Amino acid sequence: MKATIVVSQLGARMHYAVPRIFATERKLQHFYTDICATKGWPRLLSWLPRRFLPAAVSRLVGRNVPSDVPTEMITVFPVFGVNSALRRLRVRNASDETSHAIWAGARFSKLVSRNGFHSATGLYTFSGDGLEQIRAARQQGMWTAVEQMIAPRGVLEKLILDEKEQFPNWEGPPRRDPLDAVFAARERAEWRLADRVICPSEFVARNVVAQGGSAEKCFVVPYGVDNTFQCDRSRRVPGPLRVLVVGAIGLRKGSPYVVEAARQLGHSAVFRMAGSAKLPESIMRMLTESVDLRGIVPRSEIAAEFQWADVFLLPSLCEGSATAIYEALSTGLPVITTENAGSVVRNGIEGLVVPIRDAAAIANAIAYLAGNESVRLEMAARAVERAVDFTVARYGKRLISALATLPAERRRPLS
């Protein structure tokens, strides 16, 4: 693929992996984002002690720098970025969150469109944030690709509504949000206009098609991570099996089933959950009866959590492809997960794949590994081997390959 590409991305997801990949391959023409610490006044603010900055602004300027991307190729919209961060502080529920996502995605997309595409051949953008850009790029004869980062909104909405029916005390009673339909329509419009819909897992691709997307446009491109954690797996600490869960605690992540599995196993396993939680105090108290809640663990300290564990657990109901699982594999942890987590774990090889919403299956999988040390060790070894195929470099090769047959030059602009 000789084409040059504009990437637009809200936030620093996956440490700016996509623009870094294209820049390394000399295919990046320009990169748009809201804020990063290499451009404009956010760069100046990054030199100030964080205690002098409002919390929302501090988080923005504290993002990782998009290394490998030349500064002259980056355009940021810091006023929009700060405005978005401040508006997010007013989010109180799922409907507020969806409203903000629609506003931010459309506003960012329009800003990119107005600033132009720098004579690039193609546009790479992300679901919910790309509709206006895709329309503008097509008008100029560019090919377009949209990454569907998670299963479509219609699928996610149904799963969460069902969970709220089952667990109304966790995240409130089930109420259908009319804005979900607005967001879902935005996604479908992006799929319809784009030349490629990049999906991080078969789970996502299958549901894009089920929600009206074209199977011919969908390309599955699993992610990759570069592990910087050094974990010694030469011997296991005696005692109950140690089970680690990393990620936000809530219904989408299958947290109620983690708690129930822990209750069923009693003292035969110990559980840690590392991640944010926006749950009622009554639920938090219930969690602490069975699980060690670590809260948000800084990146600099997460290696110690992986080292502590014997098994990694993530029974998510809906993901794109959870990067925490890639990290767990690279540290030599067998993984217990679900198909809906979109992982690259193969059942019985690097871990065990259980049905969603099945605490008994989770408990049985943990008990099986606790009682079969040789199997657990074999899976641990296979986990490390599997992780070698899912580094950022390998991810980059898969992504470039998925775009390889797109035009190397602009097409005739649409009239």
Tab-separated table of C-alpha atoms in Angstrom:
chain	number	residue	atom	x	y	z
A	1	MET	CA	0.000	0.000	0.000
A	2	LYS	CA	1.611	3.233	-1.194
A	3	ALA	CA	-1.201	5.450	-0.018
A	4	THR	CA	-0.693	8.200	2.530
A	5	ILE	CA	-3.139	8.333	5.402
A	6	VAL	CA	-4.744	10.859	7.725
A	7	VAL	CA	-5.554	9.438	11.162
A	8	SER	CA	-8.045	11.147	13.443
A	9	GLN	CA	-8.361	9.910	16.994
A	10	LEU	CA	-9.986	11.240	20.122
A	11	GLY	CA	-7.869	10.487	23.168
A	12	ALA	CA	-4.675	8.485	23.526
A	13	ARG	CA	-6.152	4.999	23.137
A	14	MET	CA	-3.560	2.227	22.998
A	15	HIS	CA	-0.821	4.849	23.391
A	16	TYR	CA	-1.518	6.247	19.906
A	17	ALA	CA	-0.731	2.866	18.313
A	18	VAL	CA	-2.454	3.525	14.969
A	19	PRO	CA	-0.773	6.842	14.057
A	20	ARG	CA	2.543	5.465	15.338
A	21	ILE	CA	2.210	2.406	13.109
A	22	PHE	CA	1.498	4.465	10.002
A	23	ALA	CA	4.285	6.925	10.842
A	24	THR	CA	6.805	4.101	11.260
A	25	GLU	CA	5.737	2.701	7.884
A	26	ARG	CA	6.090	6.184	6.312
A	27	LYS	CA	2.408	6.202	5.414
A	28	LEU	CA	1.162	8.847	7.831
A	29	GLN	CA	0.333	12.154	6.174
A	30	HIS	CA	-1.245	13.850	9.198
A	31	PHE	CA	-2.617	13.091	12.655
A	32	TYR	CA	-5.552	14.860	14.310
A	33	THR	CA	-6.365	14.548	17.998
A	34	ASP	CA	-7.948	16.618	20.736
A	35	ILE	CA	-4.953	17.248	23.002
A	36	CYS	CA	-1.445	15.915	23.392
A	37	ALA	CA	1.536	17.222	25.333
A	38	THR	CA	3.643	17.983	22.265
A	39	LYS	CA	1.630	20.829	20.743
A	40	GLY	CA	0.398	24.286	21.752
A	41	TRP	CA	-0.306	25.412	25.290
A	42	PRO	CA	-0.837	21.821	26.596
A	43	ARG	CA	2.882	21.351	25.942
A	44	LEU	CA	3.636	24.330	28.161
A	45	LEU	CA	1.230	23.159	30.851
A	46	SER	CA	2.924	19.759	30.916
A	47	TRP	CA	5.922	21.442	32.549
A	48	LEU	CA	3.844	22.679	35.479
A	49	PRO	CA	3.354	20.608	38.653
A	50	ARG	CA	0.024	18.767	38.412
A	51	ARG	CA	-1.184	20.204	41.711
A	52	PHE	CA	-1.543	23.605	40.031
A	53	LEU	CA	-3.916	22.273	37.347
A	54	PRO	CA	-7.609	21.365	37.509
A	55	ALA	CA	-8.005	17.578	37.613
A	56	ALA	CA	-9.620	17.345	34.172
A	57	VAL	CA	-6.849	19.415	32.558
A	58	SER	CA	-4.150	17.512	34.449
A	59	ARG	CA	-5.338	14.206	33.005
A	60	LEU	CA	-5.317	15.650	29.491
A	61	VAL	CA	-1.814	17.074	29.569
A	62	GLY	CA	-0.566	13.942	31.319
A	63	ARG	CA	-1.295	11.711	28.349
A	64	ASN	CA	1.481	9.741	26.741
A	65	VAL	CA	3.207	11.572	23.915
A	66	PRO	CA	2.585	10.083	20.434
A	67	SER	CA	6.170	8.937	19.979
A	68	ASP	CA	7.363	8.242	16.422
A	69	VAL	CA	4.886	10.833	15.094
A	70	PRO	CA	6.678	14.022	13.966
A	71	THR	CA	5.306	17.105	15.704
A	72	GLU	CA	4.757	18.884	12.400
A	73	MET	CA	2.323	16.130	11.394
A	74	ILE	CA	0.089	16.688	14.429
A	75	THR	CA	-2.879	19.044	14.699
A	76	VAL	CA	-4.652	19.357	18.024
A	77	PHE	CA	-7.833	21.093	19.137
A	78	PRO	CA	-7.057	21.953	22.763
A	79	VAL	CA	-9.994	24.294	23.353
A	80	PHE	CA	-12.348	21.551	22.231
A	81	GLY	CA	-10.395	19.018	24.332
A	82	VAL	CA	-10.687	20.998	27.544
A	83	ASN	CA	-14.328	21.823	26.857
A	84	SER	CA	-15.022	18.122	26.330
A	85	ALA	CA	-13.217	17.182	29.544
A	86	LEU	CA	-15.172	19.761	31.544
A	87	ARG	CA	-18.474	18.629	30.022
A	88	ARG	CA	-17.596	15.045	30.914
A	89	LEU	CA	-17.358	16.078	34.560
A	90	ARG	CA	-21.099	16.788	34.404
A	91	VAL	CA	-21.897	13.258	33.230
A	92	ARG	CA	-24.066	11.543	35.850
A	93	ASN	CA	-25.518	8.507	34.094
A	94	ALA	CA	-25.399	6.367	30.957
A	95	SER	CA	-27.672	8.732	29.029
A	96	ASP	CA	-25.381	11.673	29.840
A	97	GLU	CA	-22.422	9.580	28.686
A	98	THR	CA	-24.086	8.805	25.354
A	99	SER	CA	-25.088	12.434	24.880
A	100	HIS	CA	-21.511	13.505	25.459
A	101	ALA	CA	-20.153	10.858	23.079
A	102	ILE	CA	-22.478	12.034	20.296
A	103	TRP	CA	-21.609	15.699	20.837
A	104	ALA	CA	-17.854	15.111	21.124
A	105	GLY	CA	-17.680	12.742	18.162
A	106	ALA	CA	-19.594	15.068	15.855
A	107	ARG	CA	-17.760	18.190	17.007
A	108	PHE	CA	-14.324	16.602	16.629
A	109	SER	CA	-15.250	15.147	13.245
A	110	LYS	CA	-16.360	18.540	11.940
A	111	LEU	CA	-13.143	20.171	13.176
A	112	VAL	CA	-11.070	17.606	11.288
A	113	SER	CA	-13.145	18.047	8.127
A	114	ARG	CA	-12.728	21.818	8.223
A	115	ASN	CA	-8.966	21.556	8.618
A	116	GLY	CA	-8.601	19.322	5.575
A	117	PHE	CA	-6.815	16.121	4.641
A	118	HIS	CA	-3.371	17.352	3.553
A	119	SER	CA	-3.531	15.706	0.100
A	120	ALA	CA	-3.665	12.232	1.674
A	121	THR	CA	-5.083	9.240	-0.168
A	122	GLY	CA	-7.008	7.720	2.716
A	123	LEU	CA	-8.640	8.463	6.070
A	124	TYR	CA	-8.532	6.219	9.155
A	125	THR	CA	-10.949	7.107	11.908
A	126	PHE	CA	-12.863	5.524	14.796
A	127	SER	CA	-16.488	4.555	15.313
A	128	GLY	CA	-18.755	7.311	16.529
A	129	ASP	CA	-16.149	9.981	15.768
A	130	GLY	CA	-15.858	9.749	12.004
A	131	LEU	CA	-19.127	10.302	10.145
A	132	GLU	CA	-18.589	13.896	9.002
A	133	GLN	CA	-14.945	13.213	8.129
A	134	ILE	CA	-15.828	10.159	6.075
A	135	ARG	CA	-18.382	12.135	4.097
A	136	ALA	CA	-15.888	14.933	3.417
A	137	ALA	CA	-13.084	12.518	2.501
A	138	ARG	CA	-15.294	10.620	0.058
A	139	GLN	CA	-16.235	13.903	-1.590
A	140	GLN	CA	-12.521	14.385	-2.289
A	141	GLY	CA	-12.031	10.910	-3.752
A	142	MET	CA	-10.280	9.395	-0.705
A	143	TRP	CA	-10.769	5.887	0.588
A	144	THR	CA	-11.964	5.654	4.173
A	145	ALA	CA	-11.619	3.147	6.994
A	146	VAL	CA	-13.435	3.170	10.333
A	147	GLU	CA	-12.369	1.097	13.313
A	148	GLN	CA	-15.256	-0.407	15.261
A	149	MET	CA	-13.569	-0.478	18.668
A	150	ILE	CA	-16.320	-2.386	20.484
A	151	ALA	CA	-19.429	-4.317	19.485
A	152	PRO	CA	-22.098	-2.050	17.962
A	153	ARG	CA	-24.230	0.080	20.236
A	154	GLY	CA	-27.375	-1.940	19.559
A	155	VAL	CA	-25.660	-5.091	20.839
A	156	LEU	CA	-24.129	-3.357	23.846
A	157	GLU	CA	-27.444	-1.717	24.746
A	158	LYS	CA	-29.314	-5.053	24.732
A	159	LEU	CA	-26.680	-6.797	26.851
A	160	ILE	CA	-26.607	-4.054	29.472
A	161	LEU	CA	-30.386	-3.724	29.644
A	162	ASP	CA	-30.630	-7.458	30.305
A	163	GLU	CA	-28.011	-7.152	33.043
A	164	LYS	CA	-29.842	-4.274	34.684
A	165	GLU	CA	-32.948	-6.415	34.767
A	166	GLN	CA	-30.954	-9.073	36.610
A	167	PHE	CA	-28.954	-6.709	38.853
A	168	PRO	CA	-30.988	-3.486	39.297
A	169	ASN	CA	-29.015	-2.445	42.391
A	170	TRP	CA	-25.697	-2.246	40.528
A	171	GLU	CA	-26.138	0.482	37.932
A	172	GLY	CA	-29.767	1.450	38.261
A	173	PRO	CA	-32.987	0.011	36.822
A	174	PRO	CA	-33.223	-0.821	33.113
A	175	ARG	CA	-34.310	2.206	31.099
A	176	ARG	CA	-33.991	2.311	27.358
A	177	ASP	CA	-32.053	5.421	26.346
A	178	PRO	CA	-33.365	7.001	23.096
A	179	LEU	CA	-29.897	8.403	22.470
A	180	ASP	CA	-28.560	4.871	22.021
A	181	ALA	CA	-30.565	4.694	18.783
A	182	VAL	CA	-28.989	7.977	17.653
A	183	PHE	CA	-25.491	6.656	18.326
A	184	ALA	CA	-26.288	3.321	16.648
A	185	ALA	CA	-27.559	5.144	13.552
A	186	ARG	CA	-24.313	7.104	13.449
A	187	GLU	CA	-22.319	3.865	13.516
A	188	ARG	CA	-24.381	2.315	10.714
A	189	ALA	CA	-23.916	5.415	8.568
A	190	GLU	CA	-20.146	5.159	9.047
A	191	TRP	CA	-20.136	1.486	7.995
A	192	ARG	CA	-22.252	2.258	4.937
A	193	LEU	CA	-19.905	5.005	3.701
A	194	ALA	CA	-16.533	3.492	4.649
A	195	ASP	CA	-14.482	1.249	2.368
A	196	ARG	CA	-13.218	-0.791	5.322
A	197	VAL	CA	-14.650	-1.560	8.758
A	198	ILE	CA	-11.738	-2.687	10.914
A	199	CYS	CA	-12.846	-4.986	13.750
A	200	PRO	CA	-10.546	-6.129	16.565
A	201	SER	CA	-12.270	-9.515	16.934
A	202	GLU	CA	-14.621	-11.972	15.273
A	203	PHE	CA	-17.154	-11.112	17.973
A	204	VAL	CA	-17.235	-7.488	16.816
A	205	ALA	CA	-17.268	-8.346	13.107
A	206	ARG	CA	-20.103	-10.830	13.493
A	207	ASN	CA	-22.215	-8.249	15.314
A	208	VAL	CA	-21.465	-5.468	12.832
A	209	VAL	CA	-22.912	-7.720	10.137
A	210	ALA	CA	-25.867	-8.641	12.381
A	211	GLN	CA	-26.582	-4.918	12.835
A	212	GLY	CA	-26.618	-4.205	9.106
A	213	GLY	CA	-22.951	-3.829	8.166
A	214	SER	CA	-21.402	-5.412	5.078
A	215	ALA	CA	-19.473	-8.648	5.666
A	216	GLU	CA	-17.260	-7.839	2.658
A	217	LYS	CA	-16.123	-4.581	4.262
A	218	CYS	CA	-15.291	-6.127	7.665
A	219	PHE	CA	-11.657	-7.060	8.322
A	220	VAL	CA	-10.657	-8.620	11.637
A	221	VAL	CA	-7.410	-7.118	12.955
A	222	PRO	CA	-6.547	-8.227	16.513
A	223	TYR	CA	-4.611	-5.744	18.610
A	224	GLY	CA	-1.139	-6.099	20.068
A	225	VAL	CA	0.764	-4.841	23.091
A	226	ASP	CA	4.425	-4.511	23.947
A	227	ASN	CA	4.936	-6.013	27.373
A	228	THR	CA	7.244	-4.130	29.706
A	229	PHE	CA	6.291	-6.234	32.735
A	230	GLN	CA	8.836	-8.721	34.005
A	231	CYS	CA	7.109	-11.564	35.873
A	232	ASP	CA	8.830	-14.616	37.312
A	233	ARG	CA	6.629	-17.706	36.896
A	234	SER	CA	9.235	-20.267	38.016
A	235	ARG	CA	7.257	-21.160	41.130
A	236	ARG	CA	3.806	-20.533	42.545
A	237	VAL	CA	3.246	-19.164	46.024
A	238	PRO	CA	1.681	-21.977	48.098
A	239	GLY	CA	-1.951	-21.608	49.063
A	240	PRO	CA	-5.225	-20.885	47.283
A	241	LEU	CA	-5.130	-20.043	43.596
A	242	ARG	CA	-4.736	-16.299	43.052
A	243	VAL	CA	-7.179	-14.819	40.549
A	244	LEU	CA	-6.690	-11.326	39.093
A	245	VAL	CA	-9.278	-9.179	37.296
A	246	VAL	CA	-8.153	-5.911	35.668
A	247	GLY	CA	-10.586	-3.342	34.308
A	248	ALA	CA	-13.498	-1.161	35.316
A	249	ILE	CA	-15.842	-2.913	37.738
A	250	GLY	CA	-19.410	-3.084	36.476
A	251	LEU	CA	-22.046	-4.959	34.538
A	252	ARG	CA	-20.333	-4.867	31.127
A	253	LYS	CA	-17.245	-6.532	32.563
A	254	GLY	CA	-19.265	-9.350	34.124
A	255	SER	CA	-18.344	-8.294	37.651
A	256	PRO	CA	-21.435	-9.820	39.348
A	257	TYR	CA	-20.339	-13.230	38.093
A	258	VAL	CA	-16.829	-12.731	39.438
A	259	VAL	CA	-18.270	-12.065	42.876
A	260	GLU	CA	-20.582	-15.070	42.717
A	261	ALA	CA	-17.753	-17.351	41.544
A	262	ALA	CA	-15.622	-16.112	44.438
A	263	ARG	CA	-18.468	-16.849	46.836
A	264	GLN	CA	-18.894	-20.357	45.435
A	265	LEU	CA	-15.184	-21.142	45.701
A	266	GLY	CA	-14.835	-19.863	49.253
A	267	HIS	CA	-11.307	-20.239	50.611
A	268	SER	CA	-10.055	-22.344	47.684
A	269	ALA	CA	-9.210	-19.207	45.670
A	270	VAL	CA	-8.491	-15.555	46.379
A	271	PHE	CA	-9.612	-12.743	44.077
A	272	ARG	CA	-8.301	-9.264	43.317
A	273	MET	CA	-10.043	-6.678	41.172
A	274	ALA	CA	-7.975	-3.733	39.956
A	275	GLY	CA	-9.928	-0.943	38.337
A	276	SER	CA	-12.321	1.945	38.740
A	277	ALA	CA	-15.792	1.487	40.189
A	278	LYS	CA	-18.806	3.818	40.080
A	279	LEU	CA	-21.190	1.707	42.112
A	280	PRO	CA	-23.446	2.242	45.145
A	281	GLU	CA	-21.839	1.840	48.544
A	282	SER	CA	-24.002	-1.200	49.274
A	283	ILE	CA	-22.587	-2.998	46.233
A	284	MET	CA	-19.041	-1.989	47.130
A	285	ARG	CA	-19.492	-3.408	50.620
A	286	MET	CA	-20.831	-6.637	49.150
A	287	LEU	CA	-17.837	-6.868	46.809
A	288	THR	CA	-15.339	-6.525	49.632
A	289	GLU	CA	-16.805	-9.587	51.348
A	290	SER	CA	-15.424	-11.837	48.591
A	291	VAL	CA	-12.897	-9.782	46.627
A	292	ASP	CA	-9.863	-7.619	47.372
A	293	LEU	CA	-10.605	-4.303	45.659
A	294	ARG	CA	-7.388	-2.581	44.597
A	295	GLY	CA	-8.950	0.500	43.047
A	296	ILE	CA	-7.250	2.221	40.134
A	297	VAL	CA	-3.692	0.860	40.038
A	298	PRO	CA	-1.098	3.189	38.437
A	299	ARG	CA	0.598	1.847	35.346
A	300	SER	CA	3.904	1.848	37.215
A	301	GLU	CA	2.476	-0.582	39.779
A	302	ILE	CA	0.352	-2.929	37.672
A	303	ALA	CA	3.260	-5.337	37.101
A	304	ALA	CA	3.110	-6.267	40.772
A	305	GLU	CA	-0.548	-7.272	40.346
A	306	PHE	CA	0.290	-9.538	37.418
A	307	GLN	CA	3.183	-11.028	39.384
A	308	TRP	CA	0.866	-11.767	42.314
A	309	ALA	CA	-1.615	-13.699	40.194
A	310	ASP	CA	-1.762	-17.341	39.098
A	311	VAL	CA	-4.702	-16.852	36.715
A	312	PHE	CA	-6.239	-13.883	34.892
A	313	LEU	CA	-10.030	-13.574	34.706
A	314	LEU	CA	-12.149	-11.313	32.511
A	315	PRO	CA	-15.711	-12.591	31.942
A	316	SER	CA	-16.848	-9.569	29.918
A	317	LEU	CA	-20.231	-9.390	28.252
A	318	CYS	CA	-19.071	-6.940	25.592
A	319	GLU	CA	-15.660	-5.739	24.415
A	320	GLY	CA	-13.787	-5.024	21.236
A	321	SER	CA	-10.688	-6.985	22.164
A	322	ALA	CA	-9.617	-6.347	25.750
A	323	THR	CA	-5.965	-5.266	25.820
A	324	ALA	CA	-5.642	-6.368	29.452
A	325	ILE	CA	-5.880	-9.956	28.193
A	326	TYR	CA	-2.982	-9.421	25.779
A	327	GLU	CA	-0.930	-8.095	28.700
A	328	ALA	CA	-1.890	-11.028	30.914
A	329	LEU	CA	-0.819	-13.512	28.248
A	330	SER	CA	2.521	-11.781	27.833
A	331	THR	CA	3.213	-12.135	31.567
A	332	GLY	CA	2.552	-15.880	31.436
A	333	LEU	CA	-0.905	-15.966	32.983
A	334	PRO	CA	-3.510	-18.484	31.812
A	335	VAL	CA	-6.696	-16.588	31.012
A	336	ILE	CA	-10.300	-17.419	31.809
A	337	THR	CA	-12.559	-15.310	29.617
A	338	THR	CA	-15.613	-15.250	27.339
A	339	GLU	CA	-16.050	-15.130	23.591
A	340	ASN	CA	-17.579	-11.675	24.018
A	341	ALA	CA	-14.279	-10.345	25.364
A	342	GLY	CA	-12.942	-10.628	21.804
A	343	SER	CA	-9.672	-12.167	22.956
A	344	VAL	CA	-7.128	-14.285	21.101
A	345	VAL	CA	-7.217	-16.929	23.849
A	346	ARG	CA	-7.891	-20.425	22.500
A	347	ASN	CA	-9.972	-22.648	24.724
A	348	GLY	CA	-7.849	-25.310	26.406
A	349	ILE	CA	-4.548	-23.915	25.078
A	350	GLU	CA	-3.764	-20.523	26.670
A	351	GLY	CA	-6.722	-20.645	28.999
A	352	LEU	CA	-10.405	-21.441	29.162
A	353	VAL	CA	-13.317	-19.755	27.373
A	354	VAL	CA	-16.557	-19.862	29.380
A	355	PRO	CA	-20.094	-18.722	28.520
A	356	ILE	CA	-21.156	-15.219	29.489
A	357	ARG	CA	-23.295	-14.816	32.612
A	358	ASP	CA	-22.168	-18.135	34.090
A	359	ALA	CA	-20.630	-17.879	37.550
A	360	ALA	CA	-20.643	-21.669	37.951
A	361	ALA	CA	-18.606	-22.082	34.753
A	362	ILE	CA	-16.100	-19.512	36.029
A	363	ALA	CA	-15.840	-21.297	39.387
A	364	ASN	CA	-15.426	-24.673	37.684
A	365	ALA	CA	-12.672	-23.312	35.414
A	366	ILE	CA	-10.774	-21.882	38.381
A	367	ALA	CA	-11.218	-25.100	40.363
A	368	TYR	CA	-9.952	-27.097	37.380
A	369	LEU	CA	-6.755	-25.052	37.136
A	370	ALA	CA	-6.293	-25.107	40.914
A	371	GLY	CA	-6.484	-28.889	40.883
A	372	ASN	CA	-4.331	-29.459	37.794
A	373	GLU	CA	-1.042	-27.654	38.255
A	374	SER	CA	0.577	-29.282	35.228
A	375	VAL	CA	-2.251	-28.026	33.006
A	376	ARG	CA	-1.969	-24.529	34.458
A	377	LEU	CA	1.781	-24.470	33.851
A	378	GLU	CA	1.352	-25.695	30.280
A	379	MET	CA	-1.212	-22.983	29.629
A	380	ALA	CA	1.136	-20.413	31.164
A	381	ALA	CA	3.884	-21.429	28.745
A	382	ARG	CA	1.461	-21.333	25.812
A	383	ALA	CA	0.276	-17.891	26.912
A	384	VAL	CA	3.778	-16.445	26.520
A	385	GLU	CA	4.133	-18.089	23.108
A	386	ARG	CA	0.770	-16.726	22.000
A	387	ALA	CA	1.683	-13.204	23.089
A	388	VAL	CA	4.642	-13.158	20.691
A	389	ASP	CA	2.172	-13.023	17.789
A	390	PHE	CA	0.374	-10.055	19.282
A	391	THR	CA	2.923	-7.294	19.724
A	392	VAL	CA	2.380	-3.776	18.395
A	393	ALA	CA	4.683	-4.588	15.460
A	394	ARG	CA	2.604	-7.639	14.526
A	395	TYR	CA	-0.557	-5.603	14.970
A	396	GLY	CA	0.878	-3.035	12.573
A	397	LYS	CA	1.558	-5.655	9.913
A	398	ARG	CA	-1.989	-6.986	10.200
A	399	LEU	CA	-3.427	-3.483	9.952
A	400	ILE	CA	-1.350	-2.544	6.910
A	401	SER	CA	-2.340	-5.823	5.259
A	402	ALA	CA	-6.053	-5.127	5.839
A	403	LEU	CA	-5.705	-1.822	3.973
A	404	ALA	CA	-3.303	-3.065	1.288
A	405	THR	CA	-5.814	-3.403	-1.552
A	406	LEU	CA	-7.230	0.099	-1.182
A	407	PRO	CA	-6.359	2.615	-3.930
A	408	ALA	CA	-2.878	4.114	-3.898
A	409	GLU	CA	-4.217	7.343	-5.431
A	410	ARG	CA	-7.307	9.454	-4.973
A	411	ARG	CA	-10.333	8.534	-7.004
A	412	ARG	CA	-12.401	10.977	-9.028
A	413	PRO	CA	-14.063	13.320	-6.482
A	414	LEU	CA	-17.814	12.868	-6.068
A	415	SER	CA	-19.881	15.570	-7.707
